[in-house]
CSV table of C-alpha atoms and ligand atoms in Angstrom, one decimal:
chain,number,residue,atom,x,y,z
X,1,UNK,CA,47.8,15.2,38.2
X,2,UNK,CA,48.3,11.3,36.7
X,3,UNK,CA,45.1,10.8,38.6
X,4,UNK,CA,42.8,12.9,37.6
X,5,UNK,CA,43.6,12.3,33.8
X,6,UNK,CA,43.6,8.1,35.0
X,7,UNK,CA,39.2,9.0,36.6
X,8,UNK,CA,38.7,11.3,33.2
X,9,UNK,CA,40.1,8.6,30.8
X,10,UNK,CA,38.0,5.7,33.3
X,11,UNK,CA,34.9,8.3,32.9
X,12,UNK,CA,35.0,8.5,29.0
X,13,UNK,CA,35.6,4.4,28.2
X,14,UNK,CA,32.5,4.3,30.2
X,15,UNK,CA,30.7,6.3,28.3
X,16,UNK,CA,32.2,4.2,25.5
X,17,UNK,CA,31.0,1.2,27.2
X,18,UNK,CA,27.2,2.8,27.6
X,19,UNK,CA,26.9,3.3,24.2
X,20,UNK,CA,28.5,0.4,22.6
X,21,UNK,CA,25.4,-2.1,25.2
X,22,UNK,CA,22.7,-0.3,24.7
X,23,UNK,CA,23.5,0.4,21.0
X,24,UNK,CA,21.2,-3.2,20.5
X,25,UNK,CA,18.2,-1.2,22.0
X,26,UNK,CA,17.9,0.8,19.2
X,27,UNK,CA,14.3,-0.8,18.8
X,28,UNK,CA,11.3,1.0,17.4
X,29,UNK,CA,9.1,1.6,19.9
X,30,UNK,CA,6.5,3.3,17.8
X,31,UNK,CA,4.9,2.1,14.5
X,32,UNK,CA,3.0,3.3,12.5
X,33,UNK,CA,1.9,5.8,14.8
X,34,UNK,CA,1.3,3.8,17.6
X,35,UNK,CA,3.0,1.7,20.5
X,36,UNK,CA,1.0,-1.0,20.6
X,37,UNK,CA,1.2,-1.8,16.6
X,38,UNK,CA,5.3,-2.5,16.9
X,39,UNK,CA,4.4,-5.5,18.4
X,40,UNK,CA,1.7,-6.7,15.6
X,41,UNK,CA,2.5,-9.2,12.1
X,42,UNK,CA,2.2,-7.5,9.2
X,43,UNK,CA,-0.4,-8.5,8.0
X,44,UNK,CA,-2.2,-8.2,11.5
X,45,UNK,CA,-2.6,-4.1,11.0
X,46,UNK,CA,-5.3,-2.8,9.0
X,47,UNK,CA,-4.6,0.6,7.0
X,48,UNK,CA,-5.8,2.7,4.4
X,49,UNK,CA,-5.2,2.1,0.5
X,50,UNK,CA,-5.0,5.1,-1.5
X,51,UNK,CA,-6.7,3.9,-4.8
X,52,UNK,CA,-5.2,5.1,-8.3
X,53,UNK,CA,-2.5,6.8,-5.6
X,54,UNK,CA,-1.6,9.6,-8.8
X,55,UNK,CA,-5.0,10.3,-10.2
X,56,UNK,CA,-5.2,13.4,-7.7
X,57,UNK,CA,-7.3,16.3,-8.9
X,58,UNK,CA,-9.4,19.2,-7.3
X,59,UNK,CA,-10.6,20.5,-10.2
X,60,UNK,CA,-14.2,18.5,-10.7
X,61,UNK,CA,-14.6,18.4,-14.3
X,62,UNK,CA,-11.0,15.7,-13.9
X,63,UNK,CA,-13.5,12.6,-14.3
X,64,UNK,CA,-11.3,10.7,-14.9
X,65,UNK,CA,-9.6,11.8,-10.9
X,66,UNK,CA,-9.8,8.9,-8.1
X,67,UNK,CA,-8.3,11.5,-5.6
X,68,UNK,CA,-8.3,14.9,-4.1
X,69,UNK,CA,-4.6,15.7,-2.5
X,70,UNK,CA,-0.7,14.2,-3.7
X,71,UNK,CA,0.4,11.9,-2.5
X,72,UNK,CA,2.8,13.3,-0.1
X,73,UNK,CA,-0.7,14.6,1.6
X,74,UNK,CA,-2.1,11.0,0.9
X,75,UNK,CA,0.9,9.9,3.3
X,76,UNK,CA,0.3,12.8,5.3
X,77,UNK,CA,-3.5,12.0,6.4
X,78,UNK,CA,-2.6,8.7,7.1
X,79,UNK,CA,-2.8,6.1,4.0
X,80,UNK,CA,0.4,3.3,4.5
X,81,UNK,CA,-0.9,1.4,0.6
X,82,UNK,CA,-0.1,3.3,-1.9
X,83,UNK,CA,-1.8,1.9,-5.7
X,84,UNK,CA,-1.7,2.3,-9.1
X,85,UNK,CA,-1.7,1.2,-12.0
X,86,UNK,CA,1.3,1.8,-15.0
X,87,UNK,CA,1.7,1.6,-18.6
X,88,UNK,CA,4.9,2.3,-21.0
X,89,UNK,CA,4.2,5.8,-22.5
X,90,UNK,CA,4.7,5.8,-25.5
X,91,UNK,CA,5.6,9.1,-26.4
X,92,UNK,CA,8.5,8.9,-23.9
X,93,UNK,CA,9.2,5.3,-23.5
X,94,UNK,CA,9.1,5.8,-19.8
X,95,UNK,CA,7.0,4.3,-17.1
X,96,UNK,CA,4.5,6.6,-16.4
X,97,UNK,CA,1.2,5.9,-14.0
X,98,UNK,CA,-2.1,6.5,-15.8
X,99,UNK,CA,-5.1,4.4,-16.6
X,100,UNK,CA,-6.9,4.1,-20.2
X,101,UNK,CA,-10.5,3.5,-21.1
X,102,UNK,CA,-8.6,0.5,-22.9
X,103,UNK,CA,-8.4,-1.2,-19.6
X,104,UNK,CA,-9.8,-0.2,-17.0
X,105,UNK,CA,-12.9,1.0,-18.5
X,106,UNK,CA,-11.5,4.6,-17.3
X,107,UNK,CA,-10.2,7.3,-18.8
X,108,UNK,CA,-7.2,8.3,-19.4
X,109,UNK,CA,-4.7,10.6,-16.6
X,110,UNK,CA,-1.5,10.7,-17.1
X,111,UNK,CA,0.1,10.7,-13.7
X,112,UNK,CA,3.6,11.7,-14.7
X,113,UNK,CA,6.9,8.8,-14.6
X,114,UNK,CA,6.8,6.0,-11.9
X,115,UNK,CA,10.7,7.1,-11.2
X,116,UNK,CA,9.4,10.8,-10.3
X,117,UNK,CA,6.5,8.8,-8.4
X,118,UNK,CA,8.4,6.5,-6.5
X,119,UNK,CA,11.4,9.6,-5.3
X,120,UNK,CA,7.9,12.1,-3.4
X,121,UNK,CA,7.6,8.3,-1.7
X,122,UNK,CA,10.6,8.1,-0.7
X,123,UNK,CA,11.0,11.4,0.4
X,124,UNK,CA,8.3,10.2,2.2
X,125,UNK,CA,10.2,7.4,3.6
X,126,UNK,CA,13.8,9.0,4.5
X,127,UNK,CA,11.2,12.4,7.1
X,128,UNK,CA,9.4,9.1,9.2
X,129,UNK,CA,11.6,6.1,9.8
X,130,UNK,CA,9.2,4.4,11.9
X,131,UNK,CA,6.8,4.0,9.1
X,132,UNK,CA,6.0,0.6,7.6
X,133,UNK,CA,4.1,1.0,3.9
X,134,UNK,CA,2.7,-1.5,1.2
X,135,UNK,CA,3.1,-0.5,-2.2
X,136,UNK,CA,0.4,-2.9,-5.0
X,137,UNK,CA,1.3,-1.7,-8.2
X,138,UNK,CA,-0.8,-3.1,-11.6
X,139,UNK,CA,1.0,-4.4,-13.7
X,140,UNK,CA,-1.6,-4.4,-17.0
X,141,UNK,CA,0.6,-4.6,-19.4
X,142,UNK,CA,2.7,-7.3,-18.7
X,143,UNK,CA,5.6,-4.8,-18.4
X,144,UNK,CA,8.8,-7.2,-17.4
X,145,UNK,CA,9.7,-6.7,-14.3
X,146,UNK,CA,13.7,-6.8,-14.9
X,147,UNK,CA,13.8,-4.1,-17.2
X,148,UNK,CA,11.2,-1.9,-16.8
X,149,UNK,CA,10.4,-2.1,-13.0
X,150,UNK,CA,13.0,-2.8,-10.7
X,151,UNK,CA,15.0,0.2,-12.6
X,152,UNK,CA,12.4,2.3,-11.5
X,153,UNK,CA,12.7,1.5,-8.1
X,154,UNK,CA,16.2,1.3,-7.4
X,155,UNK,CA,16.3,5.9,-9.5
X,156,UNK,CA,14.0,6.1,-6.3
X,157,UNK,CA,16.1,4.7,-4.3
X,158,UNK,CA,13.3,2.7,-2.8
X,159,UNK,CA,15.2,-0.6,-3.9
X,160,UNK,CA,17.1,-0.7,-0.7
X,161,UNK,CA,14.3,-0.9,2.2
X,162,UNK,CA,12.0,-3.2,0.2
X,163,UNK,CA,11.3,-6.3,2.4
X,164,UNK,CA,12.3,-9.5,0.6
X,165,UNK,CA,10.6,-12.3,2.7
X,166,UNK,CA,12.8,-15.2,3.3
X,167,UNK,CA,9.8,-17.6,0.6
X,168,UNK,CA,7.4,-17.2,-0.9
X,169,UNK,CA,4.1,-16.8,-0.7
X,170,UNK,CA,4.3,-15.4,2.7
X,171,UNK,CA,1.2,-17.3,5.0
X,172,UNK,CA,-0.9,-14.5,6.2
X,173,UNK,CA,0.1,-15.4,9.9
X,174,UNK,CA,3.7,-16.2,8.9
X,175,UNK,CA,4.6,-12.2,8.3
X,176,UNK,CA,7.1,-10.6,10.6
X,177,UNK,CA,5.6,-7.7,12.7
X,178,UNK,CA,5.7,-3.7,12.3
X,179,UNK,CA,8.8,-3.4,14.9
X,180,UNK,CA,10.6,-6.3,12.5
X,181,UNK,CA,9.8,-4.3,9.7
X,182,UNK,CA,11.4,-1.4,11.0
X,183,UNK,CA,14.3,-2.4,12.4
X,184,UNK,CA,15.3,-3.6,9.7
X,185,UNK,CA,15.3,-1.3,7.3
X,186,UNK,CA,13.2,-3.0,4.5
X,187,UNK,CA,10.0,-1.6,5.8
X,188,UNK,CA,9.0,-1.2,2.2
X,189,UNK,CA,6.5,-4.1,1.1
X,190,UNK,CA,6.1,-3.9,-2.6
X,191,UNK,CA,3.5,-6.6,-4.5
X,192,UNK,CA,2.6,-6.4,-8.4
X,193,UNK,CA,-0.7,-8.0,-9.2
X,194,UNK,CA,0.4,-9.6,-12.8
X,195,UNK,CA,4.3,-10.7,-13.9
X,196,UNK,CA,5.6,-10.7,-10.8
X,197,UNK,CA,8.6,-13.2,-10.3
X,198,UNK,CA,10.9,-14.0,-7.2
X,199,UNK,CA,12.9,-15.5,-8.8
X,200,UNK,CA,14.6,-12.6,-11.4
X,201,UNK,CA,13.7,-9.7,-8.6
X,202,UNK,CA,13.1,-10.5,-4.8
X,203,UNK,CA,11.4,-8.3,-4.0
X,204,UNK,CA,8.2,-7.6,-6.3
X,205,UNK,CA,5.8,-10.3,-4.9
X,206,UNK,CA,2.9,-11.5,-6.8
X,207,UNK,CA,0.0,-10.0,-5.0
X,208,UNK,CA,-2.5,-13.1,-5.3
X,209,UNK,CA,-0.8,-15.5,-4.0
X,210,UNK,CA,-0.8,-13.6,-0.3
X,211,UNK,CA,-3.7,-10.7,-0.7
X,212,UNK,CA,-7.0,-11.7,-2.7
X,213,UNK,CA,-9.3,-8.9,-3.4
X,214,UNK,CA,-13.3,-8.2,-3.7
X,215,UNK,CA,-14.7,-7.0,-6.9
X,216,UNK,CA,-13.7,-3.5,-7.9
X,217,UNK,CA,-15.7,-1.3,-10.2
X,218,UNK,CA,-18.4,-1.7,-7.7
X,219,UNK,CA,-21.4,0.6,-8.2
X,220,UNK,CA,-23.6,-1.4,-5.6
X,221,UNK,CA,-23.8,1.3,-2.1
X,222,UNK,CA,-24.0,-2.5,-0.8
X,223,UNK,CA,-20.7,-3.8,-1.7
X,224,UNK,CA,-21.6,-7.3,-1.6
X,225,UNK,CA,-18.6,-9.3,-0.4
X,226,UNK,CA,-16.9,-12.7,-2.5
X,227,UNK,CA,-13.4,-13.6,-3.6
X,228,UNK,CA,-13.1,-12.1,-6.7
X,229,UNK,CA,-8.8,-12.4,-7.3
X,230,UNK,CA,-6.5,-14.9,-6.3
X,231,UNK,CA,-4.2,-17.6,-6.8
X,232,UNK,CA,-1.4,-19.7,-5.5
X,233,UNK,CA,-0.7,-22.8,-3.5
X,234,UNK,CA,-2.2,-21.3,0.4
X,235,UNK,CA,-5.9,-21.4,1.6
X,236,UNK,CA,-8.3,-18.3,0.8
X,237,UNK,CA,-7.5,-18.5,5.0
X,238,UNK,CA,-3.8,-17.7,4.5
X,239,UNK,CA,-3.8,-15.2,2.2
X,240,UNK,CA,-4.9,-11.8,3.8
X,241,UNK,CA,-7.0,-9.0,1.7
X,242,UNK,CA,-8.2,-6.0,0.5
X,243,UNK,CA,-11.5,-4.4,0.3
X,244,UNK,CA,-12.4,-2.7,-2.9
X,245,UNK,CA,-14.2,0.5,-0.9
X,246,UNK,CA,-14.9,3.0,-3.4
X,247,UNK,CA,-18.5,3.1,-5.1
X,248,UNK,CA,-18.0,4.5,-8.8
X,249,UNK,CA,-21.1,5.1,-11.3
X,250,UNK,CA,-21.5,4.6,-15.1
X,251,UNK,CA,-21.7,7.3,-17.1
X,252,UNK,CA,-21.9,5.7,-20.4
X,253,UNK,CA,-24.7,3.0,-19.0
X,254,UNK,CA,-23.4,1.3,-23.0
X,255,UNK,CA,-22.0,-2.6,-23.6
X,256,UNK,CA,-19.8,-1.9,-20.7
X,257,UNK,CA,-19.9,1.3,-20.0
X,258,UNK,CA,-17.6,3.4,-18.2
X,259,UNK,CA,-17.1,4.4,-14.7
X,260,UNK,CA,-15.9,7.0,-12.9
X,261,UNK,CA,-15.5,7.7,-9.0
X,262,UNK,CA,-18.4,9.5,-7.4
X,263,UNK,CA,-17.0,12.1,-5.1
X,264,UNK,CA,-20.3,13.6,-3.8
X,265,UNK,CA,-20.8,9.9,-2.7
X,266,UNK,CA,-16.9,9.5,-0.8
X,267,UNK,CA,-18.1,11.2,2.1
X,268,UNK,CA,-20.7,8.3,2.8
X,269,UNK,CA,-19.1,5.9,1.4
X,270,UNK,CA,-15.6,6.9,3.2
X,271,UNK,CA,-18.1,6.6,6.6
X,272,UNK,CA,-16.8,4.6,9.2
X,273,UNK,CA,-21.5,3.0,8.9
X,274,UNK,CA,-20.5,2.0,5.2
X,275,UNK,CA,-16.8,0.9,5.9
X,276,UNK,CA,-17.2,-1.0,8.7
X,277,UNK,CA,-20.7,-2.9,7.0
X,278,UNK,CA,-18.5,-4.1,4.2
X,279,UNK,CA,-15.7,-5.2,6.5
X,280,UNK,CA,-19.0,-7.2,8.2
X,281,UNK,CA,-19.4,-8.7,5.0
X,282,UNK,CA,-16.6,-10.0,4.2
X,283,UNK,CA,-15.0,-10.9,7.6
X,284,UNK,CA,-16.9,-14.8,6.9
X,285,UNK,CA,-15.2,-14.9,3.8
X,286,UNK,CA,-11.4,-14.0,5.8
X,287,UNK,CA,-10.9,-16.2,8.2
X,288,UNK,CA,-13.6,-14.5,11.0
X,289,UNK,CA,-10.0,-10.9,10.4
X,290,UNK,CA,-10.4,-7.9,9.6
X,291,UNK,CA,-8.7,-6.7,6.2
X,292,UNK,CA,-5.8,-6.2,6.0
X,293,UNK,CA,-6.3,-3.1,3.6
X,294,UNK,CA,-9.1,-0.5,3.2
X,295,UNK,CA,-9.3,0.6,-0.5
X,296,UNK,CA,-10.3,3.9,-1.0
X,297,UNK,CA,-10.9,7.1,-3.6
X,298,UNK,CA,-11.0,10.6,-2.2
X,299,UNK,CA,-9.1,9.5,0.9
X,300,UNK,CA,-9.1,12.7,2.4
X,301,UNK,CA,-13.7,12.5,2.6
X,302,UNK,CA,-15.1,10.6,5.4
X,303,UNK,CA,-13.6,8.9,7.8
X,304,UNK,CA,-11.8,6.1,7.5
X,305,UNK,CA,-8.9,6.4,9.5
X,306,UNK,CA,-11.2,6.7,12.3
X,307,UNK,CA,-12.3,2.8,10.8
X,308,UNK,CA,-9.2,1.9,10.3
X,309,UNK,CA,-8.4,2.8,13.7
X,310,UNK,CA,-11.4,1.3,15.2
X,311,UNK,CA,-10.8,-2.2,13.4
X,312,UNK,CA,-7.0,-1.9,14.6
X,313,UNK,CA,-8.7,-1.8,18.4
X,314,UNK,CA,-6.8,1.6,19.0
X,315,UNK,CA,-10.1,3.8,19.3
B,401,NAG,C1,-5.9,-9.2,13.6
B,401,NAG,O1,-5.8,-10.2,15.0
B,401,NAG,C2,-6.7,-9.9,15.3
B,401,NAG,C3,-6.8,-11.1,16.5
B,401,NAG,O2,-7.4,-11.7,15.9
B,401,NAG,C4,-8.5,-10.0,14.5
B,401,NAG,O3,-9.5,-9.5,15.9
B,401,NAG,C5,-8.0,-9.2,13.7
B,401,NAG,O4,-8.7,-8.7,12.2
B,401,NAG,C6,-6.7,-9.0,13.6
B,401,NAG,N1,-6.8,-7.8,11.8
B,401,NAG,C7,-6.2,-8.3,10.6
B,401,NAG,C8,-6.3,-7.3,9.5
B,401,NAG,O5,-6.1,-9.5,10.7
B,402,NAG,C1,12.6,-10.1,-18.7
B,402,NAG,O1,14.1,-9.0,-19.3
B,402,NAG,C2,14.9,-10.0,-18.8
B,402,NAG,C3,16.1,-9.5,-19.1
B,402,NAG,O2,16.0,-8.9,-20.2
B,402,NAG,C4,14.9,-11.8,-19.3
B,402,NAG,O3,15.8,-12.6,-19.4
B,402,NAG,C5,12.9,-11.9,-18.6
B,402,NAG,O4,13.1,-13.1,-19.5
B,402,NAG,C6,12.1,-11.3,-19.0
B,402,NAG,N1,11.2,-11.5,-18.8
B,402,NAG,C7,9.6,-11.8,-18.7
B,402,NAG,C8,8.5,-12.3,-18.4
B,402,NAG,O5,9.9,-12.2,-20.3
B,403,NAG,C1,-26.6,-5.1,-4.0
B,403,NAG,O1,-26.3,-5.7,-2.8
B,403,NAG,C2,-27.1,-6.0,-2.1
B,403,NAG,C3,-26.3,-6.7,-0.8
B,403,NAG,O2,-25.3,-8.1,-2.0
B,403,NAG,C4,-27.8,-6.9,-2.5
B,403,NAG,O3,-28.9,-7.7,-1.5
B,403,NAG,C5,-28.3,-6.2,-3.9
B,403,NAG,O4,-29.5,-7.1,-5.0
B,403,NAG,C6,-27.5,-5.4,-4.7
B,403,NAG,N1,-28.2,-4.3,-5.5
B,403,NAG,C7,-27.6,-4.7,-7.5
B,403,NAG,C8,-28.6,-4.0,-8.3
B,403,NAG,O5,-27.0,-5.9,-7.6
B,404,NAG,C1,-11.0,0.0,-12.1
B,404,NAG,C2,-9.7,-0.2,-11.1
B,404,NAG,O1,-9.1,0.5,-10.9
B,404,NAG,N1,-9.7,-1.4,-11.0
B,404,NAG,C3,-8.8,-1.4,-10.0
B,404,NAG,C4,-9.0,-1.9,-8.1
B,404,NAG,O2,-8.0,-2.1,-7.2
B,404,NAG,C5,-7.1,-3.6,-8.1
B,404,NAG,C6,-5.6,-3.8,-7.0
B,404,NAG,O3,-5.2,-4.5,-7.1
B,404,NAG,C7,-6.3,-3.2,-9.4
B,404,NAG,O4,-5.9,-4.1,-9.7
B,404,NAG,C8,-7.9,-2.6,-10.0
B,404,NAG,O5,-7.4,-2.3,-11.9
């Protein structure tokens, strides 16, 4: 009896010991859908971004839309960068995703509050623990990052998931791997195009100090490449980069005009050939590396995810 008890105790303690020893092996084995990506530097993976992710509509008469499917659907398709620009709405005093004619030559579209948008993003992150996501927001009004932007991330529960680099700017080669970001639980990388100051809010990173962009509002289907926006002390080659691969048409060609994204062209624009041609135009400017981000309209049309897989050597 006593011997039986002793062997039961020995057996139980071996289980406890085994599980204690196996605890550190809780390492992600699949990252953003692929085992091969776990050991890749965050900035060395090409991902599809949804331009104006908030401005989705299936209504063809809604000229101000840039997407057809909602943010959860964009994410389920494989989008891993969400872009949007935000303004404080005069009616409710809240930060809303929207675009306005005044700041971007685009028609008005109210995408709801930033908090409600980020709550949907949080739902996705909770359900998909092995995914690294980039949020790239535009702050045309220069809204305060401590008093306006950060509270939105706090309210949605994103702040604890946001990656805080040891110092800023981070060189392209110095980012952690996707596996490291996932294992540390800090798997959301947040950039703001203007107004970021990491001495005030440590996880809202200044975009152009680390990422350069090609021109936006492109109306030339050949997508000539140039370094359009960049800043900070790092060399161009130490930045990663984003191509704005969306094609617009000018519907009011007077003055600077009013452009709308062209859904009829999207299947071609988002096809492998058009994307790879744009990438090839840019690679010589990007230290012979592929772009980290391909920012697209109408992400559900075309074969963008196939193009990204090819660029990542996965297809
Ligand atoms: C990742 O690194 C490989 C090898 O240097 C390179 O061919 C590829 O273009 C890089 N991709 C990005 C997005 O940096
Ligand atoms: C944002 O608000 C904080 C707190 O009121 C203030 O200390 C900071 O200077 C403001 N930042 C800017 C850029 O105005
Ligand atoms: C479009 O881009 C191509 C490739 O750079 C260039 O040759 C052409 O002149 C551009 N067209 C216009 C109308 O700017
Ligand atoms: C017209 C338009 O929406 N342009 C956007 C292109 O994407 C960049 C992303 O950083 C935005 O800053 C621009 O506003």
